[in-house]
mmCIF file of C-alpha atoms in Angstrom:
data_model
loop_
_atom_site.group_PDB
_atom_site.id
_atom_site.type_symbol
_atom_site.label_atom_id
_atom_site.label_comp_id
_atom_site.label_asym_id
_atom_site.label_seq_id
_atom_site.Cartn_x
_atom_site.Cartn_y
_atom_site.Cartn_z
ATOM 1 C CA MET K 1 26.183 36.630 80.638
ATOM 2 C CA HIS K 2 29.353 36.684 83.400
ATOM 3 C CA VAL K 3 27.940 36.616 86.754
ATOM 4 C CA PRO K 4 30.749 37.997 88.820
ATOM 5 C CA ASP K 5 31.357 37.782 92.357
ATOM 6 C CA GLY K 6 28.030 38.582 95.242
ATOM 7 C CA PHE K 7 25.661 37.734 93.397
ATOM 8 C CA PHE K 8 24.402 34.461 94.852
ATOM 9 C CA ASP K 9 24.994 33.567 98.205
ATOM 10 C CA VAL K 10 27.530 30.785 99.670
ATOM 11 C CA PRO K 11 25.094 27.418 98.923
ATOM 12 C CA VAL K 12 24.047 28.441 95.715
ATOM 13 C CA SER K 13 27.652 29.251 94.543
ATOM 14 C CA VAL K 14 28.977 25.918 96.304
ATOM 15 C CA GLY K 15 26.160 24.107 95.339
ATOM 16 C CA ALA K 16 25.931 25.430 91.034
ATOM 17 C CA GLY K 17 29.725 24.530 91.625
ATOM 18 C CA VAL K 18 29.297 21.075 92.326
ATOM 19 C CA PHE K 19 26.503 20.674 89.522
ATOM 20 C CA ALA K 20 29.420 22.570 87.124
ATOM 21 C CA ALA K 21 31.744 20.175 88.767
ATOM 22 C CA ALA K 22 29.218 16.605 87.824
ATOM 23 C CA GLY K 23 28.796 18.115 85.051
ATOM 24 C CA VAL K 24 31.687 18.434 83.718
ATOM 25 C CA ALA K 25 32.906 14.910 85.339
ATOM 26 C CA VAL K 26 29.833 13.535 82.467
ATOM 27 C CA CYS K 27 31.215 15.864 79.014
ATOM 28 C CA LEU K 28 33.987 14.066 79.629
ATOM 29 C CA ARG K 29 33.491 10.173 79.939
ATOM 30 C CA GLY K 30 30.472 11.870 77.446
ATOM 31 C CA ALA K 31 33.399 12.999 75.052
ATOM 32 C CA LYS K 32 35.761 10.023 74.319
ATOM 33 C CA ARG K 33 32.230 9.603 71.841
ATOM 34 C CA GLU K 34 31.905 12.085 69.669
ATOM 35 C CA LEU K 35 35.746 13.315 69.313
ATOM 36 C CA ASP K 36 38.378 11.371 66.869
ATOM 37 C CA ASP K 37 40.702 12.180 64.565
ATOM 38 C CA ARG K 38 39.116 14.811 62.602
ATOM 39 C CA THR K 39 37.088 16.558 66.011
ATOM 40 C CA ALA K 40 39.719 16.578 68.133
ATOM 41 C CA PRO K 41 41.282 19.613 67.288
ATOM 42 C CA MET K 42 38.199 20.511 65.791
ATOM 43 C CA ALA K 43 37.282 21.365 68.883
ATOM 44 C CA GLY K 44 40.719 23.242 70.101
ATOM 45 C CA LEU K 45 39.622 25.515 66.876
ATOM 46 C CA VAL K 46 35.620 26.364 68.124
ATOM 47 C CA ALA K 47 36.565 27.736 72.113
ATOM 48 C CA ALA K 48 39.038 29.538 70.144
ATOM 49 C CA PHE K 49 36.605 30.957 68.088
ATOM 50 C CA ILE K 50 34.056 30.923 71.037
ATOM 51 C CA PHE K 51 36.964 32.669 72.998
ATOM 52 C CA ALA K 52 37.447 35.335 70.261
ATOM 53 C CA ALA K 53 33.180 35.697 69.514
ATOM 54 C CA GLN K 54 32.502 36.691 73.116
ATOM 55 C CA MET K 55 35.436 39.505 72.602
ATOM 56 C CA LEU K 56 33.157 40.812 69.619
ATOM 57 C CA ASN K 57 29.624 42.867 72.076
ATOM 58 C CA PHE K 58 27.370 43.628 69.017
ATOM 59 C CA PRO K 59 24.463 46.034 70.376
ATOM 60 C CA VAL K 60 20.589 45.032 71.164
ATOM 61 C CA ALA K 61 18.752 47.794 72.232
ATOM 62 C CA ALA K 62 19.514 51.828 73.565
ATOM 63 C CA GLY K 63 22.235 51.131 75.808
ATOM 64 C CA THR K 64 23.457 47.152 76.127
ATOM 65 C CA SER K 65 24.618 45.024 74.500
ATOM 66 C CA GLY K 66 25.177 41.046 74.110
ATOM 67 C CA HIS K 67 28.041 38.547 73.063
ATOM 68 C CA LEU K 68 27.732 35.167 72.300
ATOM 69 C CA LEU K 69 27.750 32.542 74.655
ATOM 70 C CA GLY K 70 28.060 29.766 72.074
ATOM 71 C CA GLY K 71 27.096 26.399 72.856
ATOM 72 C CA ALA K 72 24.180 26.175 71.272
ATOM 73 C CA LEU K 73 27.265 26.838 68.312
ATOM 74 C CA ALA K 74 29.613 24.708 70.072
ATOM 75 C CA ALA K 75 27.126 20.912 70.910
ATOM 76 C CA ILE K 76 26.454 20.833 67.533
ATOM 77 C CA LEU K 77 29.966 21.407 65.525
ATOM 78 C CA VAL K 78 31.476 18.991 67.723
ATOM 79 C CA GLY K 79 28.917 17.180 70.057
ATOM 80 C CA PRO K 80 27.084 18.193 72.989
ATOM 81 C CA TYR K 81 30.160 16.513 75.446
ATOM 82 C CA THR K 82 32.582 17.874 74.001
ATOM 83 C CA ALA K 83 30.679 21.178 73.450
ATOM 84 C CA VAL K 84 30.038 21.631 77.805
ATOM 85 C CA LEU K 85 33.895 21.035 77.544
ATOM 86 C CA CYS K 86 35.231 23.601 75.140
ATOM 87 C CA VAL K 87 32.608 27.060 76.726
ATOM 88 C CA ALA K 88 33.750 25.753 80.617
ATOM 89 C CA VAL K 89 37.756 26.110 79.471
ATOM 90 C CA VAL K 90 37.229 29.003 77.619
ATOM 91 C CA LEU K 91 35.401 30.290 80.770
ATOM 92 C CA LEU K 92 38.116 29.126 82.745
ATOM 93 C CA VAL K 93 40.875 31.530 80.639
ATOM 94 C CA GLN K 94 37.923 34.137 80.986
ATOM 95 C CA GLY K 95 37.615 33.909 84.474
ATOM 96 C CA PHE K 96 41.439 33.263 85.851
ATOM 97 C CA PHE K 97 43.520 35.149 83.597
ATOM 98 C CA PHE K 98 40.807 38.050 82.156
ATOM 99 C CA ALA K 99 38.934 38.565 85.520
ATOM 100 C CA ASP K 100 36.303 38.063 83.497
ATOM 101 C CA GLY K 101 33.457 36.137 86.014
ATOM 102 C CA GLY K 102 33.264 35.561 89.414
ATOM 103 C CA LEU K 103 36.338 32.677 90.903
ATOM 104 C CA THR K 104 33.585 32.160 93.468
ATOM 105 C CA ALA K 105 30.886 32.406 90.557
ATOM 106 C CA LEU K 106 32.682 29.726 88.074
ATOM 107 C CA GLY K 107 30.157 27.147 88.462
ATOM 108 C CA VAL K 108 27.152 29.000 88.041
ATOM 109 C CA ASN K 109 29.448 30.341 84.742
ATOM 110 C CA ILE K 110 29.493 26.763 83.772
ATOM 111 C CA THR K 111 26.080 25.893 84.878
ATOM 112 C CA LEU K 112 24.612 28.506 82.460
ATOM 113 C CA MET K 113 27.192 29.142 79.863
ATOM 114 C CA ALA K 114 27.768 25.963 79.355
ATOM 115 C CA ILE K 115 25.572 22.923 80.404
ATOM 116 C CA VAL K 116 22.516 25.300 79.696
ATOM 117 C CA THR K 117 23.346 25.982 76.706
ATOM 118 C CA SER K 118 24.983 23.318 75.308
ATOM 119 C CA VAL K 119 22.432 20.510 76.108
ATOM 120 C CA VAL K 120 19.087 22.927 75.616
ATOM 121 C CA GLY K 121 21.063 24.083 72.139
ATOM 122 C CA TRP K 122 21.499 21.107 70.958
ATOM 123 C CA ALA K 123 18.332 19.183 72.160
ATOM 124 C CA VAL K 124 16.062 22.203 69.837
ATOM 125 C CA PHE K 125 18.423 21.809 67.139
ATOM 126 C CA ARG K 126 17.593 17.665 67.169
ATOM 127 C CA LEU K 127 14.154 18.178 67.401
ATOM 128 C CA ILE K 128 13.911 19.660 64.521
ATOM 129 C CA THR K 129 16.461 18.307 62.410
ATOM 130 C CA ARG K 130 14.984 14.797 62.761
ATOM 131 C CA GLY K 131 10.491 16.066 61.694
ATOM 132 C CA ALA K 132 11.613 18.400 59.198
ATOM 133 C CA PRO K 133 13.628 17.206 55.499
ATOM 134 C CA ARG K 134 17.018 16.965 55.269
ATOM 135 C CA GLY K 135 19.631 19.068 53.985
ATOM 136 C CA ARG K 136 21.556 22.049 55.038
ATOM 137 C CA PRO K 137 18.317 24.050 54.839
ATOM 138 C CA THR K 138 17.676 22.735 57.520
ATOM 139 C CA LEU K 139 21.351 22.781 59.209
ATOM 140 C CA VAL K 140 21.524 25.698 59.181
ATOM 141 C CA ALA K 141 17.389 26.589 59.977
ATOM 142 C CA ALA K 142 17.888 24.574 63.141
ATOM 143 C CA SER K 143 21.370 26.395 64.369
ATOM 144 C CA PHE K 144 19.216 29.614 64.191
ATOM 145 C CA VAL K 145 16.526 27.804 66.158
ATOM 146 C CA ALA K 146 18.462 26.723 68.624
ATOM 147 C CA ALA K 147 21.455 28.645 69.470
ATOM 148 C CA LEU K 148 18.247 31.422 69.661
ATOM 149 C CA VAL K 149 16.566 29.084 72.451
ATOM 150 C CA SER K 150 19.596 29.116 74.278
ATOM 151 C CA VAL K 151 19.990 32.295 75.377
ATOM 152 C CA PRO K 152 17.131 33.185 77.348
ATOM 153 C CA THR K 153 16.549 29.441 78.447
ATOM 154 C CA ALA K 154 19.683 30.685 80.412
ATOM 155 C CA ALA K 155 18.515 33.443 81.301
ATOM 156 C CA LEU K 156 15.669 31.754 83.422
ATOM 157 C CA VAL K 157 17.768 29.133 85.159
ATOM 158 C CA PHE K 158 20.011 32.789 86.444
ATOM 159 C CA THR K 159 16.758 33.693 87.529
ATOM 160 C CA ALA K 160 16.273 30.979 89.032
ATOM 161 C CA LEU K 161 19.703 30.576 90.967
ATOM 162 C CA PHE K 162 18.350 34.345 92.368
ATOM 163 C CA TRP K 163 14.917 33.049 93.591
ATOM 164 C CA LEU K 164 16.797 30.816 95.298
ATOM 165 C CA GLY K 165 20.041 32.425 96.982
ATOM 166 C CA GLY K 166 20.733 36.002 94.871
ATOM 167 C CA THR K 167 22.480 38.428 97.543
ATOM 168 C CA ALA K 168 19.616 42.056 96.860
ATOM 169 C CA PRO K 169 16.233 42.310 97.917
ATOM 170 C CA ILE K 170 14.844 41.988 94.003
ATOM 171 C CA GLU K 171 11.542 40.539 92.847
ATOM 172 C CA PRO K 172 12.387 37.733 91.825
ATOM 173 C CA GLY K 173 9.456 38.209 88.749
ATOM 174 C CA SER K 174 10.791 41.913 88.169
ATOM 175 C CA VAL K 175 14.896 40.199 87.578
ATOM 176 C CA ALA K 176 12.836 37.398 85.156
ATOM 177 C CA ALA K 177 11.129 40.208 82.820
ATOM 178 C CA ALA K 178 13.989 42.116 82.715
ATOM 179 C CA MET K 179 16.842 39.106 81.881
ATOM 180 C CA VAL K 180 14.084 37.399 79.586
ATOM 181 C CA GLY K 181 13.847 40.508 77.764
ATOM 182 C CA VAL K 182 17.128 41.146 76.563
ATOM 183 C CA HIS K 183 18.469 37.678 76.607
ATOM 184 C CA LEU K 184 15.232 37.570 73.542
ATOM 185 C CA LEU K 185 17.305 39.785 71.827
ATOM 186 C CA ILE K 186 20.471 38.789 72.392
ATOM 187 C CA GLY K 187 19.905 35.550 71.415
ATOM 188 C CA LEU K 188 18.579 36.699 68.050
ATOM 189 C CA GLY K 189 22.538 38.663 67.765
ATOM 190 C CA GLU K 190 23.509 33.939 68.866
ATOM 191 C CA GLY K 191 21.670 32.469 66.102
ATOM 192 C CA PHE K 192 22.360 35.040 63.178
ATOM 193 C CA ILE K 193 26.429 34.043 63.636
ATOM 194 C CA THR K 194 25.288 30.219 65.179
ATOM 195 C CA ALA K 195 23.428 30.403 61.595
ATOM 196 C CA LEU K 196 26.575 31.837 59.740
ATOM 197 C CA THR K 197 29.214 29.523 61.116
ATOM 198 C CA VAL K 198 27.488 26.070 60.729
ATOM 199 C CA SER K 199 26.902 27.951 56.967
ATOM 200 C CA SER K 200 30.273 27.824 55.994
ATOM 201 C CA VAL K 201 31.913 25.566 57.629
ATOM 202 C CA LEU K 202 29.112 22.984 55.773
ATOM 203 C CA ALA K 203 30.491 24.294 52.671
ATOM 204 C CA VAL K 204 33.414 23.510 52.887
ATOM 205 C CA ARG K 205 33.590 20.405 55.414
ATOM 206 C CA PRO K 206 29.988 19.664 55.324
ATOM 207 C CA ASP K 207 31.636 16.131 57.950
ATOM 208 C CA LEU K 208 33.272 18.720 60.296
ATOM 209 C CA VAL K 209 29.822 18.972 61.676
ATOM 210 C CA TYR K 210 28.466 17.163 64.085
ATOM 211 C CA GLY K 211 24.841 17.368 64.029
ATOM 212 C CA ALA K 212 25.613 16.641 59.738
ATOM 213 C CA ARG K 213 26.352 13.533 61.342
ATOM 214 C CA GLY K 214 23.224 10.852 60.688
ATOM 215 C CA MET K 215 21.664 12.884 58.059
ATOM 216 C CA THR K 216 20.593 9.612 55.169
ATOM 217 C CA ARG K 217 17.961 9.876 52.714
ATOM 218 C CA THR K 218 15.539 7.158 51.962
ATOM 219 C CA LEU K 219 16.470 4.618 49.610
ATOM 220 C CA THR K 220 13.927 4.411 47.232
ATOM 221 C CA LEU K 221 13.013 1.660 44.521
ATOM 222 C CA ARG K 222 10.289 2.589 40.948
ATOM 223 C CA THR K 223 8.680 -0.305 40.638
ATOM 224 C CA ALA K 224 6.125 -0.682 37.947
ATOM 225 C CA ASP K 225 2.861 0.650 40.356
ATOM 226 C CA GLY K 226 4.751 3.808 41.416
ATOM 227 C CA ASP K 227 8.375 4.584 44.073
ATOM 228 C CA VAL K 228 7.936 2.012 46.818
ATOM 229 C CA GLU K 229 10.430 3.810 50.430
ATOM 230 C CA VAL K 230 12.137 0.385 51.184
ATOM 231 C CA GLY K 231 14.166 2.323 54.041
ATOM 232 C CA PRO K 232 17.051 4.428 55.114
ATOM 233 C CA ALA K 233 20.402 3.796 52.561
ATOM 234 C CA ALA K 234 23.972 4.989 53.727
ATOM 235 C CA PRO K 235 24.613 7.930 55.491
ATOM 236 C CA GLU K 236 25.240 10.763 52.987
ATOM 237 C CA ALA K 237 28.965 11.690 52.685
ATOM 238 C CA PRO K 238 28.911 15.021 51.026
ATOM 239 C CA PRO K 239 32.644 15.175 49.368
ATOM 240 C CA ALA K 240 35.148 17.390 50.841
ATOM 241 C CA ARG K 241 35.602 20.834 49.014
ATOM 242 C CA MET K 242 39.378 21.148 51.729
ATOM 243 C CA GLY K 243 41.028 20.164 53.697
ATOM 244 C CA LEU K 244 41.341 19.130 57.254
ATOM 245 C CA ARG K 245 44.680 21.823 57.980
ATOM 246 C CA PRO K 246 43.554 25.152 56.112
ATOM 247 C CA VAL K 247 40.613 24.665 57.572
ATOM 248 C CA LEU K 248 42.202 24.635 60.910
ATOM 249 C CA VAL K 249 44.248 26.706 59.815
ATOM 250 C CA GLY K 250 42.276 29.928 58.392
ATOM 251 C CA GLY K 251 40.334 28.952 61.942
ATOM 252 C CA ALA K 252 42.821 30.069 64.004
ATOM 253 C CA LEU K 253 43.948 33.406 61.691
ATOM 254 C CA VAL K 254 40.043 34.423 61.441
ATOM 255 C CA ALA K 255 39.837 33.405 65.451
ATOM 256 C CA VAL K 256 42.504 36.133 66.510
ATOM 257 C CA LEU K 257 42.088 38.748 63.576
ATOM 258 C CA LEU K 258 38.356 38.890 65.080
ATOM 259 C CA ALA K 259 40.061 38.824 68.572
ATOM 260 C CA GLY K 260 42.735 40.657 68.230
ATOM 261 C CA VAL K 261 41.692 43.346 65.294
ATOM 262 C CA VAL K 262 37.408 43.584 64.961
ATOM 263 C CA SER K 263 36.838 43.036 69.022
ATOM 264 C CA PHE K 264 38.335 46.752 69.193
ATOM 265 C CA TYR K 265 35.643 47.370 67.894
ATOM 266 C CA ALA K 266 33.182 45.763 69.725
ATOM 267 C CA SER K 267 30.111 47.976 70.950
ATOM 268 C CA SER K 268 31.053 49.277 75.131
ATOM 269 C CA ALA K 269 28.200 49.365 76.389
ATOM 270 C CA PRO K 270 27.290 47.456 78.891
ATOM 271 C CA ASP K 271 25.357 43.832 78.354
ATOM 272 C CA GLY K 272 21.905 41.988 78.929
ATOM 273 C CA LEU K 273 23.126 40.645 83.150
ATOM 274 C CA GLU K 274 25.600 44.102 83.603
ATOM 275 C CA LYS K 275 22.610 46.918 82.351
ATOM 276 C CA VAL K 276 19.454 43.886 84.499
ATOM 277 C CA ALA K 277 22.269 43.941 87.464
ATOM 278 C CA ALA K 278 22.841 47.923 87.277
ATOM 279 C CA ASP K 279 18.866 48.984 86.923
ATOM 280 C CA LYS K 280 17.680 46.820 89.171
ATOM 281 C CA GLY K 281 20.707 47.670 91.411
ATOM 282 C CA LEU K 282 22.442 44.172 91.714
ATOM 283 C CA SER K 283 26.057 45.759 90.968
ATOM 284 C CA ALA K 284 25.877 47.109 94.127
ATOM 285 C CA GLN K 285 26.420 43.626 95.536
ATOM 286 C CA GLU K 286 29.414 43.361 92.831
ATOM 287 C CA LYS K 287 32.670 42.232 95.214
ATOM 288 C CA PRO K 288 36.350 42.691 93.533
ATOM 289 C CA HIS K 289 38.112 40.504 91.340
ATOM 290 C CA ALA K 290 40.859 37.974 92.876
ATOM 291 C CA ALA K 291 42.764 38.611 89.226
ATOM 292 C CA GLU K 292 42.785 42.604 88.796
ATOM 293 C CA ASN K 293 45.298 43.731 88.851
ATOM 294 C CA GLY K 294 46.625 40.231 86.635
ATOM 295 C CA PRO K 295 48.364 41.243 83.393
ATOM 296 C CA LEU K 296 45.615 40.708 81.675
ATOM 297 C CA ALA K 297 42.937 41.858 83.802
ATOM 298 C CA GLY K 298 39.765 43.893 81.339
ATOM 299 C CA TYR K 299 41.561 42.768 78.443
ATOM 300 C CA SER K 300 44.395 44.726 77.995
ATOM 301 C CA VAL K 301 47.988 44.455 78.283
ATOM 302 C CA LYS K 302 49.752 45.816 81.429
ATOM 303 C CA GLY K 303 51.922 48.668 80.426
ATOM 304 C CA VAL K 304 51.355 48.772 77.139
ATOM 305 C CA GLU K 305 49.894 52.722 76.576
ATOM 306 C CA ASN K 306 48.105 52.436 73.363
ATOM 307 C CA GLN K 307 44.639 51.002 74.116
ATOM 308 C CA ARG K 308 44.178 49.397 70.401
ATOM 309 C CA LEU K 309 47.121 48.026 70.487
ATOM 310 C CA SER K 310 47.292 46.746 74.498
ATOM 311 C CA ASN K 311 43.730 45.088 73.217
ATOM 312 C CA GLY K 312 44.676 43.338 69.776
ATOM 313 C CA LEU K 313 47.216 41.865 72.361
ATOM 314 C CA ALA K 314 45.232 40.469 75.171
ATOM 315 C CA GLY K 315 43.042 39.482 72.368
ATOM 316 C CA VAL K 316 45.759 37.281 70.609
ATOM 317 C CA ALA K 317 47.091 35.734 74.137
ATOM 318 C CA GLY K 318 43.209 35.055 74.998
ATOM 319 C CA VAL K 319 43.511 32.803 72.097
ATOM 320 C CA ALA K 320 46.311 30.913 72.501
ATOM 321 C CA LEU K 321 45.651 30.485 75.858
ATOM 322 C CA THR K 322 42.987 28.886 74.212
ATOM 323 C CA VAL K 323 43.307 26.967 71.901
ATOM 324 C CA ALA K 324 46.333 25.430 74.536
ATOM 325 C CA ALA K 325 44.274 24.445 77.214
ATOM 326 C CA GLY K 326 41.554 23.504 75.074
ATOM 327 C CA GLY K 327 44.191 21.220 72.599
ATOM 328 C CA GLY K 328 45.705 19.782 75.915
ATOM 329 C CA VAL K 329 42.051 18.475 77.466
ATOM 330 C CA PHE K 330 40.983 17.329 74.024
ATOM 331 C CA TYR K 331 44.657 16.053 73.278
ATOM 332 C CA VAL K 332 44.256 13.472 76.664
ATOM 333 C CA VAL K 333 40.158 12.573 75.868
ATOM 334 C CA ARG K 334 41.441 11.263 72.936
ATOM 335 C CA ARG K 335 44.569 9.247 74.089
ATOM 336 C CA ARG K 336 41.587 7.923 76.521
ATOM 337 C CA ARG K 337 39.131 6.584 73.545
ATOM 338 C CA ARG K 338 42.118 5.410 72.465
ATOM 339 C CA GLY K 339 43.349 2.923 74.398
ATOM 340 C CA THR K 340 40.096 1.823 75.071
ATOM 341 C CA ASP K 341 39.508 1.377 72.011
ATOM 342 C CA ALA K 342 42.485 -0.984 71.832
ATOM 343 C CA MET K 343 41.514 -2.645 75.098
ATOM 344 C CA THR K 344 39.079 -2.937 73.398
ATOM 345 C CA PRO K 345 38.200 -7.222 71.209
ATOM 346 C CA ALA K 346 36.723 -5.847 68.027
ATOM 347 C CA SER K 347 34.159 -7.593 68.001
ATOM 348 C CA ALA K 348 32.897 -5.876 71.287
ATOM 349 C CA ARG K 349 32.461 -2.424 69.007
#
């Protein structure tokens, strides 16, 4: 759903940019409450994984493909504020280095793919987990539904922005029907990837899943008259089956493998937005990307003739750039939290 330059007029592009900047600013402050010594490095890994997974387009219908958006996944793993930052970092790397997503449309893309998916995904996840039986199956099922809902919601917001300032004379209702229809199918893939990833992390390090925090069991007293629930007990802390370093190293290797090798076998069909744009005539409004001649534009390394090697090297470079950019952001946010904690009296914490 990377929106290129030219799809929206100047007022909507500027307005979305302002909204996205404000949202990122809020999330920079909110992430200080989510990031700790475990989640800060985890956040950098999540951003790298999302970058790699977005290179893996999967077929969803005849002549159409989709890819992970990642907002719901990131929100469940590292928290909603940090999730917005994770996806925003990915979009910045893609836009400036890979010519994927217009630079004038960066605000639109951050709004749709970072803010909307993270907020909606987290809201749906919390709604389900608050009212359902506690445990791993609930978390995995809630992850699937949250991711599924987040994708067509982002498509609906795209339609609303198009109604406000689309550059092509196309009936918004027609755009909405096409966008929501195809992104419902993409949402199924998003849900599957999200549920599989959350389940995998829960299996080895459940304490690293932000959405699993606060999952408590009810304290029950057995009396002569039967069992009596007296309130929540201390939060369950399932034992970690693997240290933090192996998880981070293993996750990084998975991201490198996905971006550097598996991505070559991804579907070459246009994604949901590209397909809708081509069918509705919106693609004619697309403008050339400012970075289209860059060394990594189009996810290939300029000057490398072997296409498989070119794509693989570009993917690995993208993972490294995302880790560096995301790691820098999360390191600064974490340092600011430490500074704030140091200045706060213990009695006030």
